[in-house]
mmCIF file of C-alpha atoms in Angstrom:
data_model
loop_
_atom_site.group_PDB
_atom_site.id
_atom_site.type_symbol
_atom_site.label_atom_id
_atom_site.label_comp_id
_atom_site.label_asym_id
_atom_site.label_seq_id
_atom_site.Cartn_x
_atom_site.Cartn_y
_atom_site.Cartn_z
ATOM 1 C CA MET A 1 -13.008 -15.470 0.457
ATOM 2 C CA LEU A 2 -11.505 -18.214 -1.646
ATOM 3 C CA ARG A 3 -9.381 -16.002 -3.865
ATOM 4 C CA TYR A 4 -7.556 -14.494 -0.889
ATOM 5 C CA ARG A 5 -6.528 -17.985 0.235
ATOM 6 C CA MET A 6 -5.368 -18.575 -3.346
ATOM 7 C CA VAL A 7 -3.109 -15.511 -3.125
ATOM 8 C CA THR A 8 -0.945 -17.085 -0.400
ATOM 9 C CA ASP A 9 -0.927 -20.440 -2.273
ATOM 10 C CA ILE A 10 0.385 -18.648 -5.367
ATOM 11 C CA VAL A 11 3.048 -16.858 -3.240
ATOM 12 C CA ARG A 12 4.157 -20.257 -1.898
ATOM 13 C CA LYS A 13 4.340 -21.635 -5.451
ATOM 14 C CA HIS A 14 6.703 -18.875 -6.627
ATOM 15 C CA LYS A 15 8.725 -18.361 -3.387
ATOM 16 C CA PRO A 16 9.422 -14.629 -3.837
ATOM 17 C CA LYS A 17 12.013 -12.665 -1.898
ATOM 18 C CA THR A 18 10.536 -9.334 -2.980
ATOM 19 C CA ILE A 19 6.823 -8.537 -2.967
ATOM 20 C CA VAL A 20 5.024 -5.456 -4.223
ATOM 21 C CA GLU A 21 1.393 -4.875 -3.343
ATOM 22 C CA ILE A 22 -0.699 -2.217 -4.983
ATOM 23 C CA GLY A 23 -3.508 -1.611 -2.514
ATOM 24 C CA THR A 24 -2.068 -2.279 0.964
ATOM 25 C CA PHE A 25 -5.340 -1.281 2.620
ATOM 26 C CA ASN A 26 -5.056 -2.625 6.213
ATOM 27 C CA GLY A 27 -1.867 -4.677 5.854
ATOM 28 C CA VAL A 28 -3.526 -8.045 6.482
ATOM 29 C CA ARG A 29 -2.860 -9.438 3.000
ATOM 30 C CA ALA A 30 0.684 -8.072 3.093
ATOM 31 C CA LEU A 31 1.523 -10.027 6.261
ATOM 32 C CA LYS A 32 -0.053 -13.197 4.856
ATOM 33 C CA MET A 33 2.033 -12.925 1.668
ATOM 34 C CA VAL A 34 5.218 -12.181 3.617
ATOM 35 C CA ARG A 35 4.559 -15.105 6.025
ATOM 36 C CA ALA A 36 4.001 -17.452 3.042
ATOM 37 C CA ALA A 37 7.193 -16.271 1.338
ATOM 38 C CA LEU A 38 9.241 -16.630 4.537
ATOM 39 C CA GLN A 39 8.557 -20.374 4.479
ATOM 40 C CA PHE A 40 11.167 -20.522 1.692
ATOM 41 C CA CYS A 41 13.695 -17.802 2.517
ATOM 42 C CA ASN A 42 15.152 -16.011 5.494
ATOM 43 C CA HIS A 43 14.174 -12.480 4.502
ATOM 44 C CA VAL A 44 11.529 -10.772 2.407
ATOM 45 C CA HIS A 45 11.271 -7.152 1.269
ATOM 46 C CA TYR A 46 7.730 -5.773 0.848
ATOM 47 C CA THR A 47 6.771 -2.581 -0.978
ATOM 48 C CA GLY A 48 3.223 -1.366 -0.448
ATOM 49 C CA TYR A 49 1.394 1.335 -2.376
ATOM 50 C CA ASP A 50 -1.900 2.885 -1.281
ATOM 51 C CA LEU A 51 -3.712 6.147 -0.879
ATOM 52 C CA PHE A 52 -3.801 5.152 2.788
ATOM 53 C CA ASP A 53 -5.741 7.707 4.836
ATOM 54 C CA THR A 54 -5.731 10.352 2.082
ATOM 55 C CA SER A 55 -8.528 8.662 0.098
ATOM 56 C CA ASP A 56 -11.860 10.375 -0.278
ATOM 57 C CA VAL A 57 -15.396 9.495 -1.359
ATOM 58 C CA GLU A 58 -14.910 10.757 -4.940
ATOM 59 C CA THR A 59 -11.768 8.628 -5.425
ATOM 60 C CA HIS A 60 -13.605 5.579 -4.063
ATOM 61 C CA LYS A 61 -16.465 6.156 -6.469
ATOM 62 C CA ARG A 62 -14.105 6.644 -9.462
ATOM 63 C CA GLU A 63 -12.138 3.526 -8.564
ATOM 64 C CA PHE A 64 -15.229 1.402 -7.866
ATOM 65 C CA ASN A 65 -14.451 0.985 -4.174
ATOM 66 C CA TYR A 66 -17.911 2.351 -3.426
ATOM 67 C CA SER A 67 -21.242 0.707 -4.140
ATOM 68 C CA GLU A 68 -24.894 1.283 -3.590
ATOM 69 C CA ALA A 69 -25.059 -2.525 -3.552
ATOM 70 C CA ARG A 70 -23.010 -2.416 -0.359
ATOM 71 C CA ASN A 71 -25.312 0.270 1.112
ATOM 72 C CA GLY A 72 -22.814 2.972 0.273
ATOM 73 C CA LEU A 73 -20.050 1.358 2.342
ATOM 74 C CA ILE A 74 -16.558 2.586 1.620
ATOM 75 C CA LYS A 75 -13.482 0.695 2.776
ATOM 76 C CA ILE A 76 -11.429 3.150 4.802
ATOM 77 C CA PRO A 77 -7.722 2.284 4.633
ATOM 78 C CA LEU A 78 -5.361 2.773 7.561
ATOM 79 C CA SER A 79 -2.670 5.444 7.742
ATOM 80 C CA VAL A 80 0.989 4.666 6.977
ATOM 81 C CA GLU A 81 1.745 4.993 10.695
ATOM 82 C CA GLU A 82 -0.934 2.453 11.603
ATOM 83 C CA ILE A 83 0.416 -0.021 9.011
ATOM 84 C CA GLU A 84 3.945 0.476 10.296
ATOM 85 C CA GLU A 85 2.754 -0.307 13.806
ATOM 86 C CA ILE A 86 1.068 -3.502 12.589
ATOM 87 C CA PHE A 87 4.156 -4.557 10.615
ATOM 88 C CA GLU A 88 6.557 -3.821 13.492
ATOM 89 C CA GLY A 89 4.340 -5.783 15.880
ATOM 90 C CA SER A 90 4.199 -8.824 13.600
ATOM 91 C CA GLY A 91 7.596 -10.143 14.654
ATOM 92 C CA LEU A 92 8.281 -11.232 11.078
ATOM 93 C CA PRO A 93 11.813 -10.823 9.670
ATOM 94 C CA PHE A 94 11.053 -8.542 6.745
ATOM 95 C CA THR A 95 11.789 -5.047 5.604
ATOM 96 C CA TYR A 96 9.271 -2.789 3.995
ATOM 97 C CA GLU A 97 8.624 0.462 2.237
ATOM 98 C CA LEU A 98 5.178 2.088 2.204
ATOM 99 C CA ILE A 99 4.447 4.628 -0.536
ATOM 100 C CA LYS A 100 1.463 6.948 -0.103
ATOM 101 C CA GLY A 101 -0.466 8.468 -2.975
ATOM 102 C CA ASP A 102 -2.211 7.767 -6.275
ATOM 103 C CA THR A 103 -0.220 5.082 -8.106
ATOM 104 C CA ARG A 104 -0.653 6.959 -11.359
ATOM 105 C CA GLU A 105 1.807 9.427 -9.780
ATOM 106 C CA THR A 106 3.779 7.394 -7.226
ATOM 107 C CA LEU A 107 4.270 3.936 -8.748
ATOM 108 C CA ARG A 108 7.768 3.458 -10.136
ATOM 109 C CA GLU A 109 8.927 0.707 -12.468
ATOM 110 C CA HIS A 110 9.534 -2.596 -10.698
ATOM 111 C CA THR A 111 11.305 -5.836 -11.569
ATOM 112 C CA ASP A 112 10.479 -7.653 -8.351
ATOM 113 C CA ASP A 113 9.681 -11.316 -7.822
ATOM 114 C CA PHE A 114 5.972 -10.955 -7.134
ATOM 115 C CA VAL A 115 3.361 -8.212 -7.525
ATOM 116 C CA TYR A 116 -0.262 -8.274 -6.356
ATOM 117 C CA ILE A 117 -2.422 -5.641 -7.991
ATOM 118 C CA ASP A 118 -5.520 -4.839 -5.909
ATOM 119 C CA GLY A 119 -5.635 -1.063 -5.697
ATOM 120 C CA GLY A 120 -7.948 1.040 -7.879
ATOM 121 C CA HIS A 121 -10.548 -0.901 -9.873
ATOM 122 C CA SER A 122 -10.951 1.314 -12.931
ATOM 123 C CA VAL A 123 -9.461 -0.090 -16.153
ATOM 124 C CA GLU A 124 -7.331 3.069 -16.536
ATOM 125 C CA THR A 125 -5.746 2.703 -13.118
ATOM 126 C CA ILE A 126 -5.129 -1.027 -13.457
ATOM 127 C CA ARG A 127 -3.573 -0.535 -16.890
ATOM 128 C CA SER A 128 -1.310 2.217 -15.545
ATOM 129 C CA ASP A 129 -0.292 0.014 -12.602
ATOM 130 C CA TYR A 130 0.440 -2.971 -14.844
ATOM 131 C CA GLU A 131 2.614 -0.889 -17.172
ATOM 132 C CA MET A 132 4.922 -0.146 -14.267
ATOM 133 C CA VAL A 133 5.219 -3.746 -13.008
ATOM 134 C CA LYS A 134 4.913 -5.821 -16.201
ATOM 135 C CA ARG A 135 8.615 -6.821 -16.031
ATOM 136 C CA CYS A 136 8.226 -8.494 -12.638
ATOM 137 C CA LYS A 137 8.516 -12.270 -12.454
ATOM 138 C CA VAL A 138 4.895 -12.791 -11.388
ATOM 139 C CA VAL A 139 2.008 -10.345 -11.623
ATOM 140 C CA LEU A 140 -1.162 -11.388 -9.859
ATOM 141 C CA PHE A 141 -4.304 -9.353 -10.521
ATOM 142 C CA ASP A 142 -7.340 -9.301 -8.288
ATOM 143 C CA ASP A 143 -10.703 -8.302 -9.774
ATOM 144 C CA TYR A 144 -10.912 -10.438 -12.909
ATOM 145 C CA TYR A 145 -14.690 -10.563 -13.227
ATOM 146 C CA MET A 146 -16.811 -13.428 -14.541
ATOM 147 C CA ASP A 147 -20.447 -12.888 -15.495
ATOM 148 C CA TYR A 148 -20.121 -9.145 -15.055
ATOM 149 C CA PRO A 149 -21.253 -6.757 -17.793
ATOM 150 C CA HIS A 150 -19.089 -3.701 -16.994
ATOM 151 C CA THR A 151 -15.561 -5.015 -17.589
ATOM 152 C CA HIS A 152 -15.052 -2.193 -20.119
ATOM 153 C CA GLN A 153 -14.975 0.190 -17.117
ATOM 154 C CA PHE A 154 -13.842 -1.808 -14.111
ATOM 155 C CA GLY A 155 -11.617 -4.758 -13.353
ATOM 156 C CA CYS A 156 -8.553 -6.152 -15.025
ATOM 157 C CA ASN A 157 -10.260 -8.219 -17.791
ATOM 158 C CA LEU A 158 -9.381 -5.908 -20.686
ATOM 159 C CA ILE A 159 -5.709 -5.779 -19.656
ATOM 160 C CA VAL A 160 -5.299 -9.447 -18.828
ATOM 161 C CA ASP A 161 -7.078 -10.709 -21.925
ATOM 162 C CA GLU A 162 -4.385 -8.933 -24.036
ATOM 163 C CA ILE A 163 -1.542 -10.803 -22.263
ATOM 164 C CA PRO A 164 -0.576 -14.150 -23.836
ATOM 165 C CA GLY A 165 -0.326 -17.099 -21.482
ATOM 166 C CA HIS A 166 -2.269 -15.569 -18.578
ATOM 167 C CA ILE A 167 -3.889 -17.937 -16.071
ATOM 168 C CA ILE A 168 -7.307 -17.387 -14.592
ATOM 169 C CA HIS A 169 -7.860 -18.739 -11.058
ATOM 170 C CA GLU A 170 -11.600 -19.042 -10.779
ATOM 171 C CA SER A 171 -13.478 -18.567 -7.556
ATOM 172 C CA ASP A 172 -17.092 -18.285 -6.471
ATOM 173 C CA ASP A 173 -16.392 -15.073 -4.585
ATOM 174 C CA PRO A 174 -19.364 -12.806 -5.346
ATOM 175 C CA SER A 175 -18.958 -9.243 -6.462
ATOM 176 C CA ALA A 176 -21.210 -6.702 -4.776
ATOM 177 C CA HIS A 177 -22.021 -5.540 -8.279
ATOM 178 C CA GLY A 178 -22.958 -8.940 -9.720
ATOM 179 C CA GLY A 179 -20.887 -11.777 -11.129
ATOM 180 C CA ARG A 180 -17.862 -13.420 -9.557
ATOM 181 C CA ILE A 181 -14.382 -12.116 -8.731
ATOM 182 C CA CYS A 182 -11.409 -14.200 -9.743
ATOM 183 C CA LEU A 183 -7.635 -13.837 -9.870
ATOM 184 C CA ALA A 184 -5.490 -13.572 -13.015
ATOM 185 C CA GLU A 185 -1.807 -14.532 -13.023
ATOM 186 C CA VAL A 186 0.962 -13.590 -15.461
ATOM 187 C CA VAL A 187 4.260 -15.450 -15.101
ATOM 188 C CA ASN A 188 7.318 -13.940 -16.757
ATOM 189 C CA TYR A 189 9.943 -16.548 -15.856
ATOM 190 C CA GLN A 190 10.421 -20.316 -15.989
ATOM 191 C CA PRO A 191 9.465 -21.787 -12.600
ATOM 192 C CA GLU A 192 11.709 -24.639 -11.430
#
């Protein structure tokens, strides 16, 4: 998917030393972001939030992680222990913290270098997540939908469109629900 390649390009552009990811899922994106950041510094700290293995079908439906268009497939995230094993086996020089639970309850305020929001897909959850990380240097949102009629319920469009100076990174990545999925970036510092 094009937008996932764009994520690491955007990390390289901003050279963060601290990364927060909302929606760790299987840890793959985390390691790609850490690897990209390590090209510019000796150490990175990663903080990952997810329901991990406590998610259930109802949560996936509420957060739009479930779709009849995908034949009812639900992405099953790994446990914290499985992610720790993957991270420890990576050989990368980084530290990490993994926080399990619903981000409406577990997400604390952050002022980190870089945040990637790709957890729950409901507008309410994304808005709640953004409120806790809006003071970070860079906030990158997944799930900015183009040509999709339900942005009043799902995706980050309503939140991002209220933020002055946001940047949309277009892609042709299809949504299982119609339309395209793009990235939206908010930069809160002056890049060198």
